[in-house]
Amino acid sequence: MLPALSGLLRPVPAAAQAPATDSPLPSWNDGAAKQAILDFVRATTDQSSQNYVRPEERIATFDQDGTLWVEHPMYSQVVYCLERVPAVVAKRPELRNAEPFKTVLSGNRAAMAKLSMKDLEKILAATLTGMSVDEFNAEAVKWLETARHPRWQRPYTDLVYQPMLEVLRHLRDNGYKTYIVTGGGQDFVRIYSERVYGIPPEQVVGTAGATKYGYAKDGKPFLTKEPKLLLNDNDAGKPEGIHLMIGRRPLAAFGNSNGDREMLEWTDAGAGARLKMLVMHDDATREYAYGPAAGLPDTKVGALTAALYGEAKKDGWPVISMKNDWKRIFAFE
Amino acid sequence: MLPALSGLLRPVPAAAQAPATDSPLPSWNDGAAKQAILDFVRATTDQSSQNYVRPEERIATFDQDGTLWVEHPMYSQVVYCLERVPAVVAKRPELRNAEPFKTVLSGNRAAMAKLSMKDLEKILAATLTGMSVDEFNAEAVKWLETARHPRWQRPYTDLVYQPMLEVLRHLRDNGYKTYIVTGGGQDFVRIYSERVYGIPPEQVVGTAGATKYGYAKDGKPFLTKEPKLLLNDNDAGKPEGIHLMIGRRPLAAFGNSNGDREMLEWTDAGAGARLKMLVMHDDATREYAYGPAAGLPDTKVGALTAALYGEAKKDGWPVISMKNDWKRIFAFE
């Protein structure tokens, strides 16, 4: 029976009288991107659909930086690591005059911007490993509570995209398990994923290092974060990480950069209805515009969309324009 | 209101009229082990309990071999690997006269019993890696359908302990997420975990190797199983694997050997109500009796319970006697 007809025949139930925002994706403008999401969910959850998927297999994966929250001007976890350097050097004074720590301590932003990927890895290793998991969690929680994004002067966890939270919710309302699959540190993201995204820690796949089990003086066991990389969850590491941590191929995947290419490709290569989408940063007023999709020269962060965006255009799969598809960017607006 | 009283006052709903087996743990005899499970579940799920835990944090982990299914006379996955050797040698003839493959091909059981752990590792690497994930899954599915346990002449997946299936169900009925945390191969166990235990692949943590993302000639992406170990999910590897794959400390853990010691210890070291239990193999008639818990000399498989069993006795935590606590062992009985 059509809903319109049923409304004529019996009293409208309370739920149906709720304001229009109770329909899915209220922060999305009507258009191809919104429609693609709605169509995909219907196709995979309507029992009469030829692409129906039983609930157990409904998996959707989301990149984080630039897909679920702001990644400019710098990945927040990198900011965290840089800001941790003074505390690390206080404990390990031999690093004070060693590079790249000396440059970071100098506060010279021009010099810091020139640090190489190898330098950055040294900083990540020194600030993310060599302590217990509990110590790391306590430090990161403290930082997340006090750190502020330089532009909005708000906690980084406020800078999540409201329209993407609605996609997560719409998928979950339809029986999907939603996962974050991030190049960021798995332990870092797990601290706030439940509170911020409604995604429990066990559904966060990220760049992950080994831990080492040991005992404190009182005999209590604890885990130490080791400087040994188990999973570099970028590029091909994303499908590899999905296999390791989930063991099922996702039906839907969302990303925003070339680091997400393999995840999108892997998702798309399965049978039946599939959804792969890119978030395009083309809104300099409300967020940022960067990358060729915005008609701008490449910039350091998120610069990698060029080839992937070309592919999406060529093959006709939907790209999310922050400027045109989203009514608002953040919940606090 | 007491259920008995409520029955006097209003019609008994259909569900309450179901046979007595609808009460939890029907295959368990009354006793300390059954009571410990029921008490723990009540303590962590009753909102008025001081040890109440919100549903999101209800995690329980189970070893597999010897805890959820039969591990004698040999781990089924090791049987699988040995039986795969002829097919591997057919593809890689250079292995035919190389040890340990030559011994396995000879069929000489006495010689095979003498293979070292290093030999076994070579066999595991040759039979579990170097093929795509899809090829591996197809082979393992075929084997699981046709292989028979030498004693019961039934598929290995029939040889799961009915009382433990009831524990899994009781925990899930009370909002727990149940995980397998096994020394066995993660990819192997994930193939049947959902069908056999009701545990989805993403809730299986096991010994895991790296995969490598690549492309077939037609451009389709695939994952190859690499001979590179990421997680040895035994001993300290169990809490390390739990941190990597789940990111929360379990509230309850079940094992049967010293390989589970650290998992039980890690589980127990958290705050609030905790449950750690050992399955003791003391029923030679219906299953097997082995290890010192059964008053028998150590045997090769599952021999490691000696120290751990002593600890359980000393500290007074509950040990499950298959002989005394279980009314039946298998569903097919």
Coordinates of C-alpha atoms in Angstrom, one line a residue, chain B residues 148-264:
Chain B
R148 CA 35.9 -36.9 8.8
H149 CA 37.2 -37.2 12.4
P150 CA 38.8 -40.6 12.8
R151 CA 36.9 -41.5 15.9
W152 CA 33.3 -40.3 15.2
Q153 CA 33.5 -40.4 11.4
R154 CA 31.8 -37.0 11.3
P155 CA 32.7 -33.6 9.9
Y156 CA 35.0 -31.8 12.3
T157 CA 32.4 -29.0 12.5
D158 CA 30.0 -31.5 14.2
L159 CA 32.4 -32.0 17.0
V160 CA 31.7 -28.7 18.8
Y161 CA 30.7 -28.9 22.4
Q162 CA 26.9 -28.4 22.8
P163 CA 27.3 -26.9 26.4
M164 CA 29.7 -24.3 25.1
L165 CA 27.3 -23.4 22.2
E166 CA 24.8 -22.7 25.0
V167 CA 27.2 -20.5 26.8
L168 CA 27.8 -18.5 23.6
R169 CA 24.0 -18.2 23.2
H170 CA 23.4 -17.2 26.7
L171 CA 26.0 -14.5 26.6
R172 CA 24.6 -13.2 23.3
D173 CA 21.1 -13.3 24.6
N174 CA 22.3 -10.9 27.3
G175 CA 23.9 -8.4 25.0
Y176 CA 27.4 -9.9 24.8
K177 CA 29.5 -9.8 21.7
T178 CA 31.2 -13.2 21.6
Y179 CA 34.7 -13.6 20.0
I180 CA 36.8 -16.6 19.2
V181 CA 40.5 -15.9 20.1
T182 CA 42.3 -18.9 18.7
G183 CA 45.9 -20.1 18.0
G184 CA 44.4 -21.5 14.8
G185 CA 44.5 -19.7 11.5
Q186 CA 42.1 -16.7 11.5
D187 CA 41.2 -17.3 7.8
F188 CA 40.5 -21.0 8.4
V189 CA 38.2 -20.5 11.4
R190 CA 36.3 -17.6 9.8
I191 CA 35.1 -19.9 7.1
Y192 CA 32.7 -21.8 9.4
S193 CA 32.5 -19.7 12.5
E194 CA 29.2 -18.1 11.7
R195 CA 27.5 -21.4 10.7
V196 CA 28.9 -23.4 13.5
Y197 CA 29.2 -21.0 16.4
G198 CA 27.0 -18.0 15.3
I199 CA 30.1 -15.9 15.5
P200 CA 30.7 -13.7 12.4
P201 CA 34.1 -13.7 10.7
E202 CA 34.9 -10.2 12.0
Q203 CA 34.6 -11.6 15.6
V204 CA 37.3 -14.3 15.0
V205 CA 40.8 -13.3 16.1
G206 CA 43.4 -15.9 15.2
T207 CA 46.9 -16.5 14.1
A208 CA 47.1 -14.2 11.1
G209 CA 49.5 -13.6 8.2
A210 CA 49.8 -10.7 5.9
T211 CA 48.1 -10.5 2.6
K212 CA 49.2 -8.7 -0.5
Y213 CA 46.8 -6.7 -2.8
G214 CA 47.3 -7.2 -6.5
Y215 CA 45.5 -7.5 -9.8
A216 CA 44.5 -10.4 -12.0
K217 CA 45.0 -10.2 -15.8
D218 CA 41.5 -9.0 -16.3
G219 CA 42.2 -6.1 -13.9
K220 CA 40.2 -7.6 -11.0
P221 CA 41.8 -7.0 -7.6
F222 CA 42.6 -10.0 -5.4
L223 CA 44.5 -10.7 -2.1
T224 CA 47.3 -13.2 -1.9
K225 CA 48.1 -14.9 1.4
E226 CA 51.8 -14.1 2.2
P227 CA 54.2 -16.2 4.3
K228 CA 54.6 -13.3 6.7
L229 CA 53.2 -13.7 10.3
L230 CA 51.5 -10.7 11.7
L231 CA 50.0 -12.2 14.8
N232 CA 50.9 -15.5 16.6
D233 CA 47.7 -15.7 18.6
N234 CA 48.9 -18.0 21.4
D235 CA 50.1 -17.2 24.9
A236 CA 50.9 -13.4 25.2
G237 CA 49.8 -13.2 21.5
K238 CA 46.2 -13.6 22.7
P239 CA 45.9 -10.3 24.7
E240 CA 48.0 -8.6 22.1
G241 CA 45.6 -9.9 19.4
I242 CA 42.6 -8.9 21.5
H243 CA 44.0 -5.3 21.7
L244 CA 44.8 -5.3 17.9
M245 CA 41.5 -6.7 16.8
I246 CA 38.9 -5.7 19.4
G247 CA 40.5 -2.9 21.4
R248 CA 38.6 -3.6 24.5
R249 CA 39.4 -5.9 27.4
P250 CA 37.0 -8.9 27.6
L251 CA 34.9 -9.3 30.7
A252 CA 34.8 -13.1 30.3
A253 CA 37.3 -15.6 28.8
F254 CA 37.2 -19.3 28.3
G255 CA 40.2 -21.5 27.5
N256 CA 41.6 -25.0 28.2
S257 CA 45.4 -24.8 28.1
N258 CA 48.4 -22.7 29.0
G259 CA 48.2 -21.1 25.6
D260 CA 45.1 -19.3 27.1
R261 CA 46.8 -18.3 30.4
E262 CA 47.5 -14.7 29.3
M263 CA 44.1 -14.2 27.9
L264 CA 42.5 -15.3 31.1

